[in-house]
Short mmCIF file of the C-alpha atoms (twelve columns), coordinates in Angstrom:
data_MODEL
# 
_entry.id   MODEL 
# 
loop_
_atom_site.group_PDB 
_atom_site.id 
_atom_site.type_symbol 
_atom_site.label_atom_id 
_atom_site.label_alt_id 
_atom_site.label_comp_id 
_atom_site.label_asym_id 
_atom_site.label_seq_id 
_atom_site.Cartn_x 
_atom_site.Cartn_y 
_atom_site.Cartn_z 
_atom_site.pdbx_PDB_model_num 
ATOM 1   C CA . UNK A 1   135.430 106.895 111.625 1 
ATOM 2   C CA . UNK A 2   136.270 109.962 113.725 1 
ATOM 3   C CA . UNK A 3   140.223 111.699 113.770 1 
ATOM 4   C CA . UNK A 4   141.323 114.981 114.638 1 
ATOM 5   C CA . UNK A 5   140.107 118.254 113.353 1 
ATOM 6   C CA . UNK A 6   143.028 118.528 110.772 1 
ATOM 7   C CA . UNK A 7   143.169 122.112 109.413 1 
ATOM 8   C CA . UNK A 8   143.641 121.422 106.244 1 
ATOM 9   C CA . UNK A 9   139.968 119.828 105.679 1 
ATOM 10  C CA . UNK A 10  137.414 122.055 104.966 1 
ATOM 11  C CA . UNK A 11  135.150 122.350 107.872 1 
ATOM 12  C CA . UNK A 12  131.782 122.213 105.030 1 
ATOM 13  C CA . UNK A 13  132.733 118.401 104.394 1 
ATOM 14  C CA . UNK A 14  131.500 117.587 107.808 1 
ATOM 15  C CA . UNK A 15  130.783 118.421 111.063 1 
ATOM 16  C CA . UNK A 16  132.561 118.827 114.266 1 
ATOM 17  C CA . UNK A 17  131.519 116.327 117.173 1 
ATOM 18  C CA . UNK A 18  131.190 117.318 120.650 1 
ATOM 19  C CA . UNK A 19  135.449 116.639 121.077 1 
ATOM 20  C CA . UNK A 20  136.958 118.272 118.077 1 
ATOM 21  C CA . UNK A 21  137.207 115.526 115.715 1 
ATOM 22  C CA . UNK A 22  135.527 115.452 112.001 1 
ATOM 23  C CA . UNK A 23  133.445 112.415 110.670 1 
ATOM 24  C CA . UNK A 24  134.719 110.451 107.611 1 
ATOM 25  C CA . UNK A 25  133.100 107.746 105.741 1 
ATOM 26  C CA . UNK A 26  134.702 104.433 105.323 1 
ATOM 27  C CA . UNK A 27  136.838 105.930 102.138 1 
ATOM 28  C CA . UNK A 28  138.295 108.369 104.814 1 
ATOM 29  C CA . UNK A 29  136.585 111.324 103.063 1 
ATOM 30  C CA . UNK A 30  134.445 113.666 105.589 1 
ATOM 31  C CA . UNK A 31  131.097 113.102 105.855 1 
ATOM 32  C CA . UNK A 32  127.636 115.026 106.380 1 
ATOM 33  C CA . UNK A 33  126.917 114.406 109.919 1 
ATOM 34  C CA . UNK A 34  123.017 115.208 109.473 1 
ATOM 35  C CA . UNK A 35  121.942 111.960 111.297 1 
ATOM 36  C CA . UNK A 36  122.752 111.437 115.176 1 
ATOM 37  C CA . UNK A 37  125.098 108.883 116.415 1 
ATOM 38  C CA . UNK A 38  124.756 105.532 116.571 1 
ATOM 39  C CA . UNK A 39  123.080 105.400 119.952 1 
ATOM 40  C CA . UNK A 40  120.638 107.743 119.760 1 
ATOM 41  C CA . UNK A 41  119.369 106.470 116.168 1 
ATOM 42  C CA . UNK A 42  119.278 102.909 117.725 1 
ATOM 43  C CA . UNK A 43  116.868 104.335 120.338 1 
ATOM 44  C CA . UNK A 44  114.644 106.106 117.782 1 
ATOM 45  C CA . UNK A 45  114.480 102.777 115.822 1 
ATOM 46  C CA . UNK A 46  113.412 100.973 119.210 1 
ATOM 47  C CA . UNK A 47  111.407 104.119 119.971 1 
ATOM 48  C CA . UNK A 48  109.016 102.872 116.684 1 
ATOM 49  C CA . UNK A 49  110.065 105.939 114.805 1 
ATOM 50  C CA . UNK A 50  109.630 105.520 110.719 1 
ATOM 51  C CA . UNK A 51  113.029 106.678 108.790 1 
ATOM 52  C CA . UNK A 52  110.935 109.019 107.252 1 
ATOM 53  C CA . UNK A 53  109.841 110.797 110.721 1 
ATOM 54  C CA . UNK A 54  113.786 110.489 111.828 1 
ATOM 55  C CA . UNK A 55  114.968 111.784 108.172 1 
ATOM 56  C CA . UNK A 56  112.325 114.777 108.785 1 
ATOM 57  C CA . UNK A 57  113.918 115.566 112.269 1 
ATOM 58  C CA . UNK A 58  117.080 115.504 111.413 1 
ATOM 59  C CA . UNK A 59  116.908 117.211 107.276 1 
ATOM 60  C CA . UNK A 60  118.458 113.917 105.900 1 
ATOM 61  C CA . UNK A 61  116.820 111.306 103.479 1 
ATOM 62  C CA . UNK A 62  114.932 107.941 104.919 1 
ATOM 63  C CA . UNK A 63  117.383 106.047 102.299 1 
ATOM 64  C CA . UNK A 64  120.283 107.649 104.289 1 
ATOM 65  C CA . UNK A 65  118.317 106.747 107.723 1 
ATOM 66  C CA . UNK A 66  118.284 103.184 106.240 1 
ATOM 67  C CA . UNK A 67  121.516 102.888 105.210 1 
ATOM 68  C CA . UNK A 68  122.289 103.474 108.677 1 
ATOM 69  C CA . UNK A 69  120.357 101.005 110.758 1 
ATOM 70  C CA . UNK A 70  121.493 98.766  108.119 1 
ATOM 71  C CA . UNK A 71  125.473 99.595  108.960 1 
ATOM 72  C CA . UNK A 72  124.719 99.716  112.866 1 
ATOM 73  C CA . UNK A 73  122.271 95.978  111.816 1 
ATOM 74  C CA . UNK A 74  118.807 97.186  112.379 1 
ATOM 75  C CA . UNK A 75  116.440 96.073  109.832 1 
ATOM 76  C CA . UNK A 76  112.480 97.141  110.062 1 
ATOM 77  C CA . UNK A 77  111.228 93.970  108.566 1 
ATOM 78  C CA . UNK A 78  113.776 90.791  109.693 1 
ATOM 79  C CA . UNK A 79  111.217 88.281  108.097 1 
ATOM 80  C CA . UNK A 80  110.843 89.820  105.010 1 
ATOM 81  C CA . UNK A 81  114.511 90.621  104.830 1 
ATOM 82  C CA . UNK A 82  114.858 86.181  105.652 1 
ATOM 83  C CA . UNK A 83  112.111 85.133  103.102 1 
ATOM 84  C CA . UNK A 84  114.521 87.244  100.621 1 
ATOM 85  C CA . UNK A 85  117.810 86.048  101.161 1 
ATOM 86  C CA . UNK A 86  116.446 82.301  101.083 1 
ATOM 87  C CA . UNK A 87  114.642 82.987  97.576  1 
ATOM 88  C CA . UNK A 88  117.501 84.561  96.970  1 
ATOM 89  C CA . UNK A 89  119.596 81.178  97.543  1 
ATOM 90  C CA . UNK A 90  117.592 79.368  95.314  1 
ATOM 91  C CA . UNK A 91  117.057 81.414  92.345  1 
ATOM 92  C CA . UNK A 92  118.626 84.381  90.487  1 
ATOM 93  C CA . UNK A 93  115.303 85.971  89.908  1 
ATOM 94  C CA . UNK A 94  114.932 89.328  87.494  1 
ATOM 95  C CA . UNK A 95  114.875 92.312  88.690  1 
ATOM 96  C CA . UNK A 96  114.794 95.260  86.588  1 
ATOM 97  C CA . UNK A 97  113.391 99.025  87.155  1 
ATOM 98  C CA . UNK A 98  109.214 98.946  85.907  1 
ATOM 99  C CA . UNK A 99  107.997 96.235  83.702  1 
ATOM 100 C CA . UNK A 100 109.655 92.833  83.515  1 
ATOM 101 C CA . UNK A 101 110.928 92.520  86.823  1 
ATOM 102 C CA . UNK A 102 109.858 89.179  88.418  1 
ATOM 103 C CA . UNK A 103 110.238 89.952  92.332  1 
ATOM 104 C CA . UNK A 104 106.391 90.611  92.452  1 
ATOM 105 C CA . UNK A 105 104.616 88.916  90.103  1 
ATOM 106 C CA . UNK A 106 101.972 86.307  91.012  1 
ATOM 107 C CA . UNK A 107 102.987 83.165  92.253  1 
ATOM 108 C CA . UNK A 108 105.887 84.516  94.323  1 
ATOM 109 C CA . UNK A 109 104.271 86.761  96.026  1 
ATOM 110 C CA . UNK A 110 102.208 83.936  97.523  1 
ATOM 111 C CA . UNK A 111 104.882 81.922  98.525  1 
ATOM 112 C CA . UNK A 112 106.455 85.167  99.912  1 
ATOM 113 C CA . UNK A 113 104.008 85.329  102.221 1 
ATOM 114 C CA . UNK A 114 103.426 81.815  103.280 1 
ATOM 115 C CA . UNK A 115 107.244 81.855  103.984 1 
ATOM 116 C CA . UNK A 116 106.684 85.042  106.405 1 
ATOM 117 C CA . UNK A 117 103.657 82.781  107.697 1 
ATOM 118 C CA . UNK A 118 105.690 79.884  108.456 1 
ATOM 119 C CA . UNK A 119 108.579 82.367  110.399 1 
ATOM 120 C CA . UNK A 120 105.826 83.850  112.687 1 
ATOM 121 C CA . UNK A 121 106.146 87.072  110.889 1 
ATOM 122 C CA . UNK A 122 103.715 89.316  113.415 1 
ATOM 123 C CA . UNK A 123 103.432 92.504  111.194 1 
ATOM 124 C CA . UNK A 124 101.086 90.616  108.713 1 
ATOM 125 C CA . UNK A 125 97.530  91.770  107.792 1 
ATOM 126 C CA . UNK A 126 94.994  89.197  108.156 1 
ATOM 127 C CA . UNK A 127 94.913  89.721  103.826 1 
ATOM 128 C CA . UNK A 128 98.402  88.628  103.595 1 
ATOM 129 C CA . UNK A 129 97.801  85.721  106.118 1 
ATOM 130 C CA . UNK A 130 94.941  84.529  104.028 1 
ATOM 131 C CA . UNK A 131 96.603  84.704  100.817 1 
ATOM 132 C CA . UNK A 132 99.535  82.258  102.122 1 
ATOM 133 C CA . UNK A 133 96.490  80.275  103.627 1 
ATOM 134 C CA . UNK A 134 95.092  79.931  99.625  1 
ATOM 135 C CA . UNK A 135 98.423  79.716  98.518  1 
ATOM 136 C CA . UNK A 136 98.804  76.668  100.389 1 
ATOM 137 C CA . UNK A 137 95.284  74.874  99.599  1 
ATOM 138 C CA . UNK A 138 96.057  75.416  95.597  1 
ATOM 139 C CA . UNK A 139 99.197  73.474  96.397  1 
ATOM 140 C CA . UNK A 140 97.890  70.827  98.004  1 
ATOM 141 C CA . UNK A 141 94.033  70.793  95.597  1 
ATOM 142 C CA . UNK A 142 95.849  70.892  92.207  1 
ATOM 143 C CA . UNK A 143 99.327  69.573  93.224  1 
ATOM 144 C CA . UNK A 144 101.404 72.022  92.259  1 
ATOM 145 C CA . UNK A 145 104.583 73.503  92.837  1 
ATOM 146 C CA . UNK A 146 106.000 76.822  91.865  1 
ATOM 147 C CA . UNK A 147 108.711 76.794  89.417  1 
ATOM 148 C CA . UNK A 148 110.706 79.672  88.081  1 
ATOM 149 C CA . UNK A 149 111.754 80.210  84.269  1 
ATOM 150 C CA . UNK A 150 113.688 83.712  83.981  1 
ATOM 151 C CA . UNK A 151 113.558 83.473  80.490  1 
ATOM 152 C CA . UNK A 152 109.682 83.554  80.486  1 
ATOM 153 C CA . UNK A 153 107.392 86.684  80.781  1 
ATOM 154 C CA . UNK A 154 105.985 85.818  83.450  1 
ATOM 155 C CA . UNK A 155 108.943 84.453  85.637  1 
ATOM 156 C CA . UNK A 156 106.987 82.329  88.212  1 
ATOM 157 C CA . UNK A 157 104.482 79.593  87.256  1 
ATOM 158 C CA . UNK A 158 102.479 76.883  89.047  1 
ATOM 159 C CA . UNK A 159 103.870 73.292  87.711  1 
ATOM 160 C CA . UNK A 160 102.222 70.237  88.106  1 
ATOM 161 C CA . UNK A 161 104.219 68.186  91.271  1 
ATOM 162 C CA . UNK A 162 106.699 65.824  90.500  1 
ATOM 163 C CA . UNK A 163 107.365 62.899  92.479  1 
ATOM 164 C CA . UNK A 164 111.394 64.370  92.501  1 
ATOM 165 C CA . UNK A 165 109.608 67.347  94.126  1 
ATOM 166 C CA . UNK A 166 108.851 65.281  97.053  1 
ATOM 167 C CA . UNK A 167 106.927 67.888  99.767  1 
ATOM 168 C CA . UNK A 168 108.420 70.968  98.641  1 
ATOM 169 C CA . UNK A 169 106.682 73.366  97.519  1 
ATOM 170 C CA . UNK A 170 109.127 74.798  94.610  1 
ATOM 171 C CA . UNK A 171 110.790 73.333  91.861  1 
ATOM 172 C CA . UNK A 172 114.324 73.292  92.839  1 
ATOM 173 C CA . UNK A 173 116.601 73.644  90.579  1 
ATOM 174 C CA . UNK A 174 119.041 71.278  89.019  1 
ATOM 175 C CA . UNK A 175 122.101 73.202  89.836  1 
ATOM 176 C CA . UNK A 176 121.720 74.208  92.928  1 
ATOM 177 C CA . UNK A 177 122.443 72.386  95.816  1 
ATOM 178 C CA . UNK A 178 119.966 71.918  99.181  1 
ATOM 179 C CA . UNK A 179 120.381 74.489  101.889 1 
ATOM 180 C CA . UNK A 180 120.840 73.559  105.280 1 
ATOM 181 C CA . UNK A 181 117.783 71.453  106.684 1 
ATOM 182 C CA . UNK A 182 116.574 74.067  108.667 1 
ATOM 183 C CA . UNK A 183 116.047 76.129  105.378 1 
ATOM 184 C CA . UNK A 184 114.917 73.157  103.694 1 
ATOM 185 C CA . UNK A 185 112.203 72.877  105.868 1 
ATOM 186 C CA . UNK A 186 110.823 76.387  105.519 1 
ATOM 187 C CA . UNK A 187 109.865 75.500  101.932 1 
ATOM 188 C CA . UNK A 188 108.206 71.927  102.391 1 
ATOM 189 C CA . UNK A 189 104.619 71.302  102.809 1 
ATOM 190 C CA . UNK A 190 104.163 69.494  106.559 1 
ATOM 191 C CA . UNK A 191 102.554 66.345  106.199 1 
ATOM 192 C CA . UNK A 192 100.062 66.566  108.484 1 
ATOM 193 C CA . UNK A 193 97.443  68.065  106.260 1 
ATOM 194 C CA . UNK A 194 97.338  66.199  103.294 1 
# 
């Protein structure tokens, strides 16, 4: 948000634009102006530039370059970001600082990337693509599905299929109802290699 130079704000809260006026944050408090507007960070983003280069050129942080594609919505890795938020939907999974956190650990990260497989995620190495590839044979060799426990060390776990889990390849919980079939879809096995 940008309002008049008032005098009685101390210009070392922020910096003066090009017109007189002083940025403020969305609390209407002013705020460090390091970064360049929105344009010209929009153009660095479609440029290819990392937020670490654009943090370097312009003395801020890459968290505070992120925060700020995020606000303008520019996100460096859309799939990922989508393979997220539908996990997300199904399960509340740990997440904790270090040990014990369950974003990572084995099983997920398979079905992470057979998810980002199934989107057409182009910024895959041919290691991640072959890892959803396996991920995908266990399923179908030892009939399996992945089910998630938070109370367990572990987290995620391959469970023998049930005919209830029909072709998905998760457990789905009891209490939570089916996404959209579009979603839905994303986490079923297609039938035509069996």
């Amino acid at each position: 948000m940008l309002v008049p130079l008032d005098s009685r704000l101390p210009l070392s809260y922020g910096e003066l634009d090009f017109a007189g006026y002083i940025n403020l944050d969305w609390q209407g408090k002013p705020r460090m102006a390091k970064l360049p507007d929105n344009l010209e960070l929009s153009k660095l983003f479609a440029l290819g530039y990392s937020n670490k280069k654009i943090a370097q050129m312009y003395g801020a942080t890459a968290a505070a370059v992120d925060y700020r594609l995020h606000q303008i919505g520019l996100w460096r890795m859309p799939t990922i970001n989508q393979v997220n938020t539908l996990i997300g939907q199904v399960w509340k999974v740990k997440a904790t600082t270090g040990a014990g956190s369950h974003h990572n650990q084995g099983p997920i990260q398979y079905l992470k990337y057979w998810l980002r497989v199934r989107l057409g995620d182009s910024q895959m190495s041919d290691q991640q693509i072959a890892k959803a590839m396996r991920f995908e044979q266990r399923l179908r060799k030892e009939l399996v599905v992945v089910a998630y426990d938070p109370e367990t060390v572990a987290g995620f776990s391959y469970v023998s299929r049930l005919p209830s889990d029909e072709q998905l390849v998760i457990r789905w919980p009891e209490d939570v109802p089916y996404l959209d079939p579009e979603e839905m879809n994303l986490l079923r096995l297609s039938e035509s290699q069996s």
